[in-house]
Amino acid sequence: MDRSADFNGIVLVILSFLSLNLGDLFSKLLVRQGQSVYEIILYNNSVVLVAILIYAFVKKESLIPVNLKLSIIRGLIAFIAGVSFYTGLSITPLTELIPVTLLSPIVGIFLARIFLNEIFSPWIWFWGFIALIGALLASNITFAFSLGIIFGLVTAVGNAVVAIMVKMMPKEGVLSMTTVLVTVGILLVIPIVFFQETFSAPIPLNLINGFCILGFLIFNILAYKIVRRASTLPIYQYSLLIFAGIIGTTFLEETITLLALTGMVLILISGIFTAKVAND
């Protein structure tokens, strides 16, 4: 693969995060209307699964995974990360939660070094520390260890593991990986939804939210499939800061303090220099 593949991967991953942030907006609106975290996951995963089944039927593509065990493990980790994120979103402003989840790229770099043997400069440690400080500031350091922020930290680690596992399954197809991931989530959440919850939010809003998640998954997996170095892509997750700031202040009536803005700037600077170091 050449540099054009890396560029295409960067574009795809940024598009995936834009789609994800739009999903965050709709998810926040849904929880404000009283919809449970598990209902959101059920709707999202169901939309994704139906879309995949239709596409596979039309294109006559197989959805049988090559590595079922790793795919299921990846699905379990994604489910835990999803529950943690939506739970945090239900009790924490989007503009405070997103910066904490952005520790995921730093975790992803270290995981790529450990499990994929990718080499990175010692400067990564320095910029990783700067990103950590920025995340604490951006999430309002006074409440850095609130329950919502803890859920954000769990999400960050889970997302990093899910992303890196794509490279651990080089022979796995995009459709089969995504199918197993969403199916695992559906199977886990169905008992909770139907025995403990009631459906409470409008279907159109859930469908829009689901298609946002579908876009995120497909763009993200395709990006990891075409780039040469998996450790470089998580850095572009920092684009979520810009999207979250715009969405939170414009549509959710959230405010960004000077302290939080300082933290976001630190995270952006860290992301830029980490990307530069990772590509050297």
Short mmCIF file of C-alpha atoms in Angstrom, two decimals, residues 95-193:
data_model
loop_
_atom_site.label_atom_id
_atom_site.label_comp_id
_atom_site.label_asym_id
_atom_site.label_seq_id
_atom_site.Cartn_x
_atom_site.Cartn_y
_atom_site.Cartn_z
CA THR A 95 -18.73 18.14 25.75
CA GLU A 96 -17.32 16.68 28.99
CA LEU A 97 -17.63 13.00 28.14
CA ILE A 98 -16.05 13.02 24.67
CA PRO A 99 -12.65 14.39 25.83
CA VAL A 100 -12.31 11.49 28.27
CA THR A 101 -13.12 8.90 25.59
CA LEU A 102 -10.38 10.53 23.51
CA LEU A 103 -7.78 8.82 25.66
CA SER A 104 -8.60 5.88 23.39
CA PRO A 105 -6.05 6.85 20.67
CA ILE A 106 -3.20 6.84 23.19
CA VAL A 107 -4.31 3.46 24.51
CA GLY A 108 -4.57 2.27 20.90
CA ILE A 109 -0.96 3.23 20.18
CA PHE A 110 0.34 1.26 23.14
CA LEU A 111 -1.83 -1.73 22.24
CA ALA A 112 -0.52 -1.60 18.66
CA ARG A 113 3.01 -1.68 20.07
CA ILE A 114 2.29 -4.63 22.35
CA PHE A 115 0.13 -6.80 20.12
CA LEU A 116 1.11 -5.70 16.59
CA ASN A 117 4.80 -4.96 17.27
CA GLU A 118 4.54 -1.47 15.81
CA ILE A 119 7.43 0.77 16.81
CA PHE A 120 6.88 4.30 18.11
CA SER A 121 9.08 7.10 19.44
CA PRO A 122 9.52 7.85 23.17
CA TRP A 123 7.93 11.20 22.35
CA ILE A 124 4.62 9.34 22.17
CA TRP A 125 4.76 8.98 25.95
CA PHE A 126 5.19 12.73 26.37
CA TRP A 127 2.33 13.66 24.06
CA GLY A 128 0.19 10.94 25.61
CA PHE A 129 0.69 12.60 29.00
CA ILE A 130 -0.27 15.98 27.51
CA ALA A 131 -3.42 14.40 26.08
CA LEU A 132 -4.28 12.98 29.51
CA ILE A 133 -3.97 16.42 31.11
CA GLY A 134 -6.07 17.90 28.33
CA ALA A 135 -8.77 15.28 28.81
CA LEU A 136 -8.99 16.01 32.53
CA LEU A 137 -9.23 19.75 31.89
CA ALA A 138 -11.75 19.39 29.07
CA SER A 139 -13.96 17.13 31.18
CA ASN A 140 -13.95 19.67 34.04
CA ILE A 141 -11.20 18.47 36.37
CA THR A 142 -13.34 19.09 39.47
CA PHE A 143 -15.50 16.14 38.44
CA ALA A 144 -12.71 14.09 36.84
CA PHE A 145 -13.60 11.02 38.86
CA SER A 146 -17.38 11.27 38.74
CA LEU A 147 -19.35 8.22 37.72
CA GLY A 148 -19.94 9.58 34.22
CA ILE A 149 -16.23 10.14 33.63
CA ILE A 150 -15.41 6.64 34.88
CA PHE A 151 -17.80 5.29 32.26
CA GLY A 152 -15.94 7.44 29.73
CA LEU A 153 -12.61 5.87 30.72
CA VAL A 154 -14.03 2.36 30.34
CA THR A 155 -15.31 3.38 26.91
CA ALA A 156 -11.88 4.69 25.90
CA VAL A 157 -10.12 1.44 26.73
CA GLY A 158 -12.85 -0.67 25.12
CA ASN A 159 -12.85 1.33 21.88
CA ALA A 160 -9.06 1.06 21.61
CA VAL A 161 -9.17 -2.72 21.97
CA VAL A 162 -11.99 -3.06 19.43
CA ALA A 163 -10.10 -0.94 16.88
CA ILE A 164 -6.79 -2.75 17.26
CA MET A 165 -8.43 -6.17 17.02
CA VAL A 166 -9.31 -5.37 13.38
CA LYS A 167 -5.61 -5.64 12.54
CA MET A 168 -5.40 -8.90 14.48
CA MET A 169 -7.83 -10.44 12.00
CA PRO A 170 -6.33 -9.54 8.59
CA LYS A 171 -8.28 -12.24 6.74
CA GLU A 172 -11.62 -11.23 8.24
CA GLY A 173 -14.08 -9.41 6.02
CA VAL A 174 -15.67 -6.10 6.96
CA LEU A 175 -19.19 -7.50 6.77
CA SER A 176 -18.49 -10.63 8.80
CA MET A 177 -16.74 -8.67 11.57
CA THR A 178 -19.53 -6.12 11.80
CA THR A 179 -22.21 -8.81 11.67
CA VAL A 180 -20.74 -10.69 14.62
CA LEU A 181 -20.22 -7.47 16.59
CA VAL A 182 -23.81 -6.25 16.32
CA THR A 183 -25.30 -9.74 16.70
CA VAL A 184 -23.45 -10.26 19.97
CA GLY A 185 -24.82 -6.94 21.21
CA ILE A 186 -28.38 -7.81 20.19
CA LEU A 187 -28.27 -11.22 21.88
CA LEU A 188 -26.94 -9.70 25.08
CA VAL A 189 -29.42 -6.84 25.23
CA ILE A 190 -32.67 -8.57 24.20
CA PRO A 191 -33.33 -10.20 27.61
CA ILE A 192 -32.76 -6.88 29.37
CA VAL A 193 -34.98 -4.86 27.04
#
